[in-house]
Amino acid sequence: RNKVRGVADVATNADADDIREKINEARDRIAEQITRNSSVPQDVAADVSDVAADAAESVSEAADTAADAAEGAAKAAADAVKSK
């Protein structure tokens, strides 16, 4: 009986080692997925920041254009008043 029990113990230990290995592999996969998932918000934040910076630059350029147009209109109005 001891020999049979010893064989069962070896098989059980081998099974336990196999299960431990599978658990560790699963933990590694989960850790990799968590790392990938945590980088997504950073990428999105960087993209949003880039879009906001581009939008701010566009607004600034539009404001400069509007200011130039207003200045031109004011000069034209002043010239029209002077010529009367």
Tab-separated table of N, CA and C in Angstrom:
chain	number	residue	atom	x	y	z
A	1	ARG	N	0.816	-1.202	0.000
A	1	ARG	CA	0.000	0.000	0.000
A	1	ARG	C	0.849	1.253	0.000
A	2	ASN	N	1.953	1.257	0.667
A	2	ASN	CA	2.789	2.450	0.708
A	2	ASN	C	3.284	2.848	-0.672
A	3	LYS	N	3.596	1.833	-1.477
A	3	LYS	CA	4.073	2.137	-2.824
A	3	LYS	C	2.978	2.819	-3.640
A	4	VAL	N	1.776	2.340	-3.500
A	4	VAL	CA	0.667	2.945	-4.234
A	4	VAL	C	0.443	4.363	-3.746
A	5	ARG	N	0.489	4.534	-2.429
A	5	ARG	CA	0.314	5.871	-1.869
A	5	ARG	C	1.438	6.789	-2.337
A	6	GLY	N	2.643	6.301	-2.418
A	6	GLY	CA	3.779	7.101	-2.873
A	6	GLY	C	3.612	7.539	-4.318
A	7	VAL	N	3.092	6.661	-5.138
A	7	VAL	CA	2.842	7.002	-6.547
A	7	VAL	C	1.769	8.085	-6.619
A	8	ALA	N	0.754	7.939	-5.800
A	8	ALA	CA	-0.308	8.944	-5.781
A	8	ALA	C	0.230	10.282	-5.314
A	9	ASP	N	1.126	10.280	-4.322
A	9	ASP	CA	1.713	11.523	-3.841
A	9	ASP	C	2.538	12.209	-4.927
A	10	VAL	N	3.292	11.418	-5.685
A	10	VAL	CA	4.098	11.988	-6.762
A	10	VAL	C	3.192	12.592	-7.822
A	11	ALA	N	2.144	11.868	-8.174
A	11	ALA	CA	1.207	12.371	-9.174
A	11	ALA	C	0.533	13.641	-8.674
A	12	THR	N	0.182	13.671	-7.408
A	12	THR	CA	-0.463	14.836	-6.827
A	12	THR	C	0.482	16.029	-6.823
A	13	ASN	N	1.742	15.792	-6.485
A	13	ASN	CA	2.707	16.884	-6.501
A	13	ASN	C	2.934	17.416	-7.916
A	14	ALA	N	2.989	16.514	-8.881
A	14	ALA	CA	3.160	16.923	-10.276
A	14	ALA	C	1.952	17.725	-10.734
A	15	ASP	N	0.760	17.270	-10.349
A	15	ASP	CA	-0.451	18.015	-10.698
A	15	ASP	C	-0.450	19.387	-10.041
A	16	ALA	N	-0.037	19.435	-8.785
A	16	ALA	CA	0.007	20.707	-8.067
A	16	ALA	C	1.012	21.661	-8.716
A	17	ASP	N	2.167	21.130	-9.118
A	17	ASP	CA	3.163	21.962	-9.795
A	17	ASP	C	2.622	22.494	-11.115
A	18	ASP	N	1.912	21.623	-11.842
A	18	ASP	CA	1.322	22.037	-13.114
A	18	ASP	C	0.286	23.145	-12.889
A	19	ILE	N	-0.520	22.969	-11.867
A	19	ILE	CA	-1.534	23.990	-11.547
A	19	ILE	C	-0.861	25.296	-11.139
A	20	ARG	N	0.186	25.215	-10.325
A	20	ARG	CA	0.916	26.434	-9.926
A	20	ARG	C	1.478	27.158	-11.146
A	21	GLU	N	2.034	26.389	-12.066
A	21	GLU	CA	2.604	26.977	-13.281
A	21	GLU	C	1.512	27.680	-14.091
A	22	LYS	N	0.369	27.052	-14.230
A	22	LYS	CA	-0.741	27.657	-14.961
A	22	LYS	C	-1.234	28.919	-14.267
A	23	ILE	N	-1.297	28.878	-12.944
A	23	ILE	CA	-1.722	30.051	-12.176
A	23	ILE	C	-0.737	31.194	-12.383
A	24	ASN	N	0.556	30.906	-12.326
A	24	ASN	CA	1.566	31.948	-12.529
A	24	ASN	C	1.501	32.527	-13.938
A	25	GLU	N	1.268	31.668	-14.946
A	25	GLU	CA	1.120	32.156	-16.312
A	25	GLU	C	-0.100	33.059	-16.431
A	26	ALA	N	-1.195	32.678	-15.790
A	26	ALA	CA	-2.402	33.496	-15.809
A	26	ALA	C	-2.158	34.834	-15.121
A	27	ARG	N	-1.436	34.818	-14.015
A	27	ARG	CA	-1.109	36.068	-13.323
A	27	ARG	C	-0.286	36.977	-14.225
A	28	ASP	N	0.664	36.393	-14.948
A	28	ASP	CA	1.484	37.192	-15.873
A	28	ASP	C	0.626	37.815	-16.969
A	29	ARG	N	-0.303	37.015	-17.517
A	29	ARG	CA	-1.185	37.556	-18.558
A	29	ARG	C	-2.055	38.680	-18.006
A	30	ILE	N	-2.559	38.503	-16.808
A	30	ILE	CA	-3.394	39.538	-16.182
A	30	ILE	C	-2.572	40.804	-15.939
A	31	ALA	N	-1.359	40.654	-15.459
A	31	ALA	CA	-0.491	41.816	-15.217
A	31	ALA	C	-0.196	42.556	-16.515
A	32	GLU	N	0.052	41.816	-17.603
A	32	GLU	CA	0.291	42.456	-18.898
A	32	GLU	C	-0.940	43.216	-19.366
A	33	GLN	N	-2.119	42.618	-19.181
A	33	GLN	CA	-3.357	43.276	-19.602
A	33	GLN	C	-3.605	44.537	-18.776
A	34	ILE	N	-3.342	44.472	-17.494
A	34	ILE	CA	-3.519	45.653	-16.637
A	34	ILE	C	-2.575	46.761	-17.081
A	35	THR	N	-1.351	46.399	-17.425
A	35	THR	CA	-0.385	47.390	-17.895
A	35	THR	C	-0.870	48.026	-19.191
A	36	ARG	N	-1.360	47.199	-20.115
A	36	ARG	CA	-1.879	47.754	-21.380
A	36	ARG	C	-3.074	48.649	-21.117
A	37	ASN	N	-3.985	48.218	-20.257
A	37	ASN	CA	-5.186	49.006	-19.974
A	37	ASN	C	-4.850	50.325	-19.288
A	38	SER	N	-3.826	50.329	-18.448
A	38	SER	CA	-3.500	51.562	-17.735
A	38	SER	C	-2.840	52.582	-18.651
A	39	SER	N	-2.241	52.132	-19.753
A	39	SER	CA	-1.612	53.079	-20.669
A	39	SER	C	-2.631	53.725	-21.595
A	40	VAL	N	-3.796	53.130	-21.764
A	40	VAL	CA	-4.816	53.682	-22.659
A	40	VAL	C	-5.283	55.064	-22.200
A	41	PRO	N	-5.646	55.265	-20.921
A	41	PRO	CA	-6.058	56.606	-20.508
A	41	PRO	C	-4.966	57.648	-20.721
A	42	GLN	N	-3.707	57.270	-20.536
A	42	GLN	CA	-2.614	58.214	-20.762
A	42	GLN	C	-2.540	58.593	-22.230
A	43	ASP	N	-2.722	57.630	-23.115
A	43	ASP	CA	-2.712	57.908	-24.550
A	43	ASP	C	-3.880	58.820	-24.928
A	44	VAL	N	-5.047	58.539	-24.371
A	44	VAL	CA	-6.225	59.360	-24.654
A	44	VAL	C	-6.008	60.776	-24.136
A	45	ALA	N	-5.460	60.898	-22.945
A	45	ALA	CA	-5.199	62.220	-22.380
A	45	ALA	C	-4.214	62.991	-23.246
A	46	ALA	N	-3.210	62.323	-23.748
A	46	ALA	CA	-2.236	62.982	-24.628
A	46	ALA	C	-2.913	63.432	-25.913
A	47	ASP	N	-3.784	62.589	-26.471
A	47	ASP	CA	-4.506	62.959	-27.691
A	47	ASP	C	-5.426	64.146	-27.443
A	48	VAL	N	-6.134	64.127	-26.324
A	48	VAL	CA	-7.033	65.238	-25.989
A	48	VAL	C	-6.229	66.521	-25.809
A	49	SER	N	-5.089	66.403	-25.159
A	49	SER	CA	-4.234	67.563	-24.965
A	49	SER	C	-3.760	68.127	-26.299
A	50	ASP	N	-3.381	67.253	-27.214
A	50	ASP	CA	-2.951	67.694	-28.541
A	50	ASP	C	-4.089	68.390	-29.287
A	51	VAL	N	-5.278	67.828	-29.209
A	51	VAL	CA	-6.441	68.427	-29.875
A	51	VAL	C	-6.751	69.786	-29.263
A	52	ALA	N	-6.678	69.886	-27.946
A	52	ALA	CA	-6.943	71.164	-27.274
A	52	ALA	C	-5.903	72.208	-27.665
A	53	ALA	N	-4.648	71.800	-27.759
A	53	ALA	CA	-3.598	72.737	-28.156
A	53	ALA	C	-3.816	73.205	-29.587
A	54	ASP	N	-4.176	72.284	-30.478
A	54	ASP	CA	-4.460	72.662	-31.867
A	54	ASP	C	-5.658	73.604	-31.938
A	55	ALA	N	-6.685	73.312	-31.159
A	55	ALA	CA	-7.874	74.171	-31.151
A	55	ALA	C	-7.529	75.557	-30.620
A	56	ALA	N	-6.727	75.617	-29.575
A	56	ALA	CA	-6.332	76.917	-29.021
A	56	ALA	C	-5.529	77.712	-30.046
A	57	GLU	N	-4.653	77.036	-30.780
A	57	GLU	CA	-3.870	77.714	-31.817
A	57	GLU	C	-4.781	78.233	-32.922
A	58	SER	N	-5.761	77.433	-33.309
A	58	SER	CA	-6.710	77.857	-34.346
A	58	SER	C	-7.528	79.055	-33.886
A	59	VAL	N	-7.959	79.033	-32.635
A	59	VAL	CA	-8.727	80.154	-32.082
A	59	VAL	C	-7.860	81.405	-32.051
A	60	SER	N	-6.606	81.252	-31.672
A	60	SER	CA	-5.684	82.391	-31.629
A	60	SER	C	-5.494	82.980	-33.022
A	61	GLU	N	-5.313	82.108	-34.009
A	61	GLU	CA	-5.166	82.589	-35.387
A	61	GLU	C	-6.432	83.278	-35.865
A	62	ALA	N	-7.587	82.726	-35.535
A	62	ALA	CA	-8.859	83.338	-35.919
A	62	ALA	C	-9.027	84.692	-35.248
A	63	ALA	N	-8.618	84.800	-33.996
A	63	ALA	CA	-8.707	86.080	-33.290
A	63	ALA	C	-7.785	87.116	-33.927
A	64	ASP	N	-6.579	86.691	-34.326
A	64	ASP	CA	-5.660	87.609	-35.011
A	64	ASP	C	-6.256	88.089	-36.327
A	65	THR	N	-6.849	87.173	-37.071
A	65	THR	CA	-7.480	87.527	-38.347
A	65	THR	C	-8.634	88.495	-38.113
A	66	ALA	N	-9.441	88.214	-37.109
A	66	ALA	CA	-10.574	89.107	-36.801
A	66	ALA	C	-10.077	90.477	-36.357
A	67	ALA	N	-9.011	90.508	-35.574
A	67	ALA	CA	-8.447	91.791	-35.132
A	67	ALA	C	-7.908	92.572	-36.324
A	68	ASP	N	-7.230	91.906	-37.247
A	68	ASP	CA	-6.734	92.567	-38.458
A	68	ASP	C	-7.887	93.103	-39.294
A	69	ALA	N	-8.943	92.311	-39.419
A	69	ALA	CA	-10.113	92.753	-40.188
A	69	ALA	C	-10.785	93.944	-39.513
A	70	ALA	N	-10.891	93.915	-38.193
A	70	ALA	CA	-11.504	95.036	-37.465
A	70	ALA	C	-10.657	96.293	-37.611
A	71	GLU	N	-9.339	96.106	-37.541
A	71	GLU	CA	-8.439	97.258	-37.706
A	71	GLU	C	-8.585	97.839	-39.111
A	72	GLY	N	-8.664	96.981	-40.112
A	72	GLY	CA	-8.861	97.449	-41.492
A	72	GLY	C	-10.182	98.158	-41.648
A	73	ALA	N	-11.235	97.627	-41.045
A	73	ALA	CA	-12.554	98.265	-41.122
A	73	ALA	C	-12.536	99.608	-40.408
A	74	ALA	N	-11.850	99.701	-39.281
A	74	ALA	CA	-11.775	100.960	-38.536
A	74	ALA	C	-11.012	102.010	-39.344
A	75	LYS	N	-9.915	101.611	-40.008
A	75	LYS	CA	-9.159	102.545	-40.841
A	75	LYS	C	-10.001	103.011	-42.018
A	76	ALA	N	-10.730	102.059	-42.615
A	76	ALA	CA	-11.591	102.430	-43.746
A	76	ALA	C	-12.669	103.403	-43.293
A	77	ALA	N	-13.235	103.174	-42.119
A	77	ALA	CA	-14.268	104.073	-41.594
A	77	ALA	C	-13.666	105.442	-41.290
A	78	ALA	N	-12.468	105.445	-40.724
A	78	ALA	CA	-11.808	106.728	-40.398
A	78	ALA	C	-11.495	107.477	-41.684
A	79	ASP	N	-11.020	106.772	-42.698
A	79	ASP	CA	-10.730	107.403	-43.970
A	79	ASP	C	-11.992	107.973	-44.616
A	80	ALA	N	-13.098	107.237	-44.478
A	80	ALA	CA	-14.368	107.706	-45.022
A	80	ALA	C	-14.821	108.960	-44.309
A	81	VAL	N	-14.624	109.039	-43.007
A	81	VAL	CA	-15.021	110.225	-42.243
A	81	VAL	C	-14.137	111.399	-42.618
A	82	LYS	N	-12.843	111.158	-42.815
A	82	LYS	CA	-11.902	112.232	-43.170
A	82	LYS	C	-12.224	112.803	-44.543
A	83	SER	N	-12.660	111.971	-45.444
A	83	SER	CA	-12.891	112.440	-46.804
A	83	SER	C	-14.172	113.229	-46.932
A	84	LYS	N	-15.020	113.261	-45.960
A	84	LYS	CA	-16.284	114.013	-46.012
A	84	LYS	C	-16.072	115.449	-45.760
